[in-house]
Coordinates of C-alpha atoms and ligand atoms in Angstrom, one line a residue:
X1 CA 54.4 -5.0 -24.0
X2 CA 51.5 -7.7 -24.2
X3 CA 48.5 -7.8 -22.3
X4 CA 48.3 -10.1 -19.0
X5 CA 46.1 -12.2 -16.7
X6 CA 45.5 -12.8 -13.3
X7 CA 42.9 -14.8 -11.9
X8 CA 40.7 -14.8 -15.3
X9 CA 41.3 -10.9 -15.2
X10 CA 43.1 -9.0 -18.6
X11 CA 45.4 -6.2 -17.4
X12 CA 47.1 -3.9 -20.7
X13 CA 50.2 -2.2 -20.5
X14 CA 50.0 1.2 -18.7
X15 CA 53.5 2.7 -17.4
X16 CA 56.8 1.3 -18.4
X17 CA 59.6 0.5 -16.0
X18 CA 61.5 3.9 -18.1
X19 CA 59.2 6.0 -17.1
X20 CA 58.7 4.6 -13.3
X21 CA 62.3 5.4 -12.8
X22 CA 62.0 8.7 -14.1
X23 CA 59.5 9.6 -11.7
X24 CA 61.5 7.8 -9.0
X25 CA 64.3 10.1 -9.3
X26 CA 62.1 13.7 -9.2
X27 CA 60.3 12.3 -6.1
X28 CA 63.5 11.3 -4.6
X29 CA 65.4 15.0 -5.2
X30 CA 62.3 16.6 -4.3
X31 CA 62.6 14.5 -0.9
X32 CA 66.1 15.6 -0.9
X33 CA 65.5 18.9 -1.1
X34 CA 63.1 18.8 1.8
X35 CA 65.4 17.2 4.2
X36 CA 67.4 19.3 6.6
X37 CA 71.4 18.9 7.2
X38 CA 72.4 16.6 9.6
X39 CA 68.9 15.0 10.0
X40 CA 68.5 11.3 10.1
X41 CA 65.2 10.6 8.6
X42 CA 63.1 7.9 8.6
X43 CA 61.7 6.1 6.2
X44 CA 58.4 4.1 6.7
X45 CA 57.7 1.6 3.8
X46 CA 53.8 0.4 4.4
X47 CA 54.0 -3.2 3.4
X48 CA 53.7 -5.1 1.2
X49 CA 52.6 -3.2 -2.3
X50 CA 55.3 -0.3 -1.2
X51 CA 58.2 -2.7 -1.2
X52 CA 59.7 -2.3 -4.5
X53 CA 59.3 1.5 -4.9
X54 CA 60.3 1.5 -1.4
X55 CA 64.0 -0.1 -2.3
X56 CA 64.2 2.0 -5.2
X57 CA 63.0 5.1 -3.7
X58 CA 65.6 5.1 -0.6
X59 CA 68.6 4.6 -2.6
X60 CA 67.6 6.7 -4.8
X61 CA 67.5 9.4 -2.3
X62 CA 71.4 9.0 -1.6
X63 CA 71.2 10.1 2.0
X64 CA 74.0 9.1 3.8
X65 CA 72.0 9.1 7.4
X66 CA 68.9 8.0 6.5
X67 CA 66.7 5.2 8.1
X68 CA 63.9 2.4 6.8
X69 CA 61.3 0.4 8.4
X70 CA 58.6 -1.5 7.8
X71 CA 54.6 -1.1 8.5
X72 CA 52.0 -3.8 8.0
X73 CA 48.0 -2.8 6.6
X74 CA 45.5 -4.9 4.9
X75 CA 42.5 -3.2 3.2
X76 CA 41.9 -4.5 -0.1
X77 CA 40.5 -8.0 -1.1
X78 CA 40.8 -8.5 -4.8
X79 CA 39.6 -5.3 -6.6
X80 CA 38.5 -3.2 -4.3
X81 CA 38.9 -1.1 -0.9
X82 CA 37.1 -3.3 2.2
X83 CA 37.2 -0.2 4.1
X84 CA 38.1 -1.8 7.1
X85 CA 42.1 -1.1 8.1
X86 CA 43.8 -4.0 9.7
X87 CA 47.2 -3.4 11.1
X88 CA 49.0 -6.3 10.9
X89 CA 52.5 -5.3 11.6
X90 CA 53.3 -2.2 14.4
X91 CA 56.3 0.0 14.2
X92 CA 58.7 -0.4 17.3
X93 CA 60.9 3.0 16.3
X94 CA 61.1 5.6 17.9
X95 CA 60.1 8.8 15.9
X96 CA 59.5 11.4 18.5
X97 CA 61.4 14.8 16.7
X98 CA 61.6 13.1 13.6
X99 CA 60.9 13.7 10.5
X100 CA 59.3 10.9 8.9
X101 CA 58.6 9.9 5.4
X102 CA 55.6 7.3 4.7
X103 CA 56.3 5.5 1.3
X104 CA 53.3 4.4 0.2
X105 CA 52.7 2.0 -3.2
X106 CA 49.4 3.9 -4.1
X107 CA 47.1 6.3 -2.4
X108 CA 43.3 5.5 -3.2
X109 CA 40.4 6.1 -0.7
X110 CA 43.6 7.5 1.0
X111 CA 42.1 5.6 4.6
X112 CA 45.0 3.7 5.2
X113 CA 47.3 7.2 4.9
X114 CA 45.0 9.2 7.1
X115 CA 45.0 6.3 9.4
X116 CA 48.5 6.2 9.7
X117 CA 49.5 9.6 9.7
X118 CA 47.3 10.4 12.3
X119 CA 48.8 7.3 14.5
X120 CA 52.5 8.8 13.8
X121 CA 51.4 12.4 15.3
X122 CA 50.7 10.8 18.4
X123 CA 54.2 10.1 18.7
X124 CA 55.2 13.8 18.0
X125 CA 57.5 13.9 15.1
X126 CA 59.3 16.6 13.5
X127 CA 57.5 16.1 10.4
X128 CA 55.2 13.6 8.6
X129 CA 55.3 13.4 4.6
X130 CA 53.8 11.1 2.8
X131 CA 55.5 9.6 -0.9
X132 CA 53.6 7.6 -3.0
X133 CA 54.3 6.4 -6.4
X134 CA 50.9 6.2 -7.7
X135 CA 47.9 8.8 -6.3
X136 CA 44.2 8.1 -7.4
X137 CA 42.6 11.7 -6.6
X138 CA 38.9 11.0 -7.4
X139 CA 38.8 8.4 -5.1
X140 CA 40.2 10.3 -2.4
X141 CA 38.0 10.2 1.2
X142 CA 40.1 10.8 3.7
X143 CA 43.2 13.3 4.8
X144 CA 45.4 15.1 2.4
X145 CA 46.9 14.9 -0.4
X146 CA 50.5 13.0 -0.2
X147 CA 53.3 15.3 -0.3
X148 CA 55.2 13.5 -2.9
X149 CA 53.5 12.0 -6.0
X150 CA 55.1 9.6 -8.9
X151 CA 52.2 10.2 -10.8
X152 CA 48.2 10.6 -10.1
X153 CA 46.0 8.5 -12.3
X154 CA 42.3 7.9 -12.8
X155 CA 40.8 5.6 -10.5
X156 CA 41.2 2.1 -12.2
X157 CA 42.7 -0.9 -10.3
X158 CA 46.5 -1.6 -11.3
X159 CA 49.0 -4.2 -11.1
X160 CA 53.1 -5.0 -11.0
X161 CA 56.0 -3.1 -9.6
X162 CA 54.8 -4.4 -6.0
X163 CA 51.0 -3.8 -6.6
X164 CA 49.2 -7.2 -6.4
X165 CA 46.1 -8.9 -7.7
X166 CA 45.3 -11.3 -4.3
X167 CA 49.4 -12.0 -4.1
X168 CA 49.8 -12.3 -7.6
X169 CA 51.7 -9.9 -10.5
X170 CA 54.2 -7.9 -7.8
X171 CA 56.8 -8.9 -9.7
X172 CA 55.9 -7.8 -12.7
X173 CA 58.7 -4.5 -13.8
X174 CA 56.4 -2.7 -15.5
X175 CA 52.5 -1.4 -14.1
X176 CA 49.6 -2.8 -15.9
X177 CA 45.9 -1.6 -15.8
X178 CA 42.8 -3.3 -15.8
X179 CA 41.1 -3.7 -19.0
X180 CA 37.5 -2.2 -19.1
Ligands
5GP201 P1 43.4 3.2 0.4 O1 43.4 3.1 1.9 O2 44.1 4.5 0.0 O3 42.1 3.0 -0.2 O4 44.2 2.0 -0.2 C1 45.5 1.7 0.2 C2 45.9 0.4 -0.3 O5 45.0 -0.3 -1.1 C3 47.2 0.5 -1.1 O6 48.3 0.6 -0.3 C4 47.1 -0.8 -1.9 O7 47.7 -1.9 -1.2 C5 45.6 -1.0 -2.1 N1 45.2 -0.5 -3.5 C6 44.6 0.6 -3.7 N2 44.4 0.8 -5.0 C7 44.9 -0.3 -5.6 C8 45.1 -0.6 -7.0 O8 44.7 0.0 -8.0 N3 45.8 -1.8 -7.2 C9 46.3 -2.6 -6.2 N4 46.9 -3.7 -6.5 N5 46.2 -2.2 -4.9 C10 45.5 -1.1 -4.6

């Protein structure tokens, strides 16, 4: 794997698409596993860096009554965290006695998860867990840990398999990490 750029920026070769889907499938029997009979979960993919783990993640779960939907936050521009949370797309399910499970692309300051989570109590679900593929855990600010983790790395800015650098590199199958 060769190194990249974005926007004047050099990313190197970090995870391979192997070992991505390795971790998808432990996080999704682990999810499994935590799912009672004859509930219908529902799966909440925050848009947009979650997309592609999202798709990967729910069929990778194989449950036959199972549902997705989609959430909409803004909190990075280029590099780094603004701090500021900006929903940009609501959720119109209900979840009341629900289990719900947030997918999540990466978990840094973990603001946006805290956020979230504490807007889906309101509604009084059976359960809130939240899966993300990549956790950062020295940068975390706010709320807990997620529940399920692909892997936890240091806290350097990454790229591909749905993580963008302003729009760019989402579609890239591997993950790629910022060159220092
Ligand atoms: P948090 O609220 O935990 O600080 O950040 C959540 C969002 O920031 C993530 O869903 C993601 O969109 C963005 N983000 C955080 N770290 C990175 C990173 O290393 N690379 C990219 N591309 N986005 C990131």
């Amino acid at each position: 794997m060769a190194e990249v750029t974005y926007n004047g920026l050099t990313f190197e070769p970090y995870i391979t698409r192997d070992a991505i889907a390795e971790q998808v499938k432990r996080v999704a029997a682990e999810i499994r596993r935590d799912i009672d009979p004859g509930e219908i979960p529902l799966f909440l993919c925050v848009l947009n860096g979650a997309y592609i783990f999202a798709a990967d993640l729910f069929r990778e779960c194989g449950i036959q009554n199972a549902e997705i939907a989609f959430i909409r936050f803004k909190s990075y521009e280029g590099t780094s965290s603004t701090g500021k949370i900006n929903e940009v797309m609501g959720l119109d399910t209900d979840i009341k006695g629900r289990t719900v499970i947030i997918i999540e692309d990466i978990v840094d300051t973990g603001l946006t998860a805290d956020h979230l989570r504490r807007k889906l109590l309101e509604q009084q679900p059976k359960r809130v867990a939240m899966a993300t593929l990549l956790f950062k855990p020295d940068s975390l600010k706010a709320g807990e840990a997620p529940e399920y983790v692909g892997f936890n790395i240091p806290s350097k800015f990454i790229i591909g398999y749905g993580l963008d650098l302003d729009g760019l590199a989402r579609n890239l199958p591997d993950i790629y990490v910022l060159k220092s």
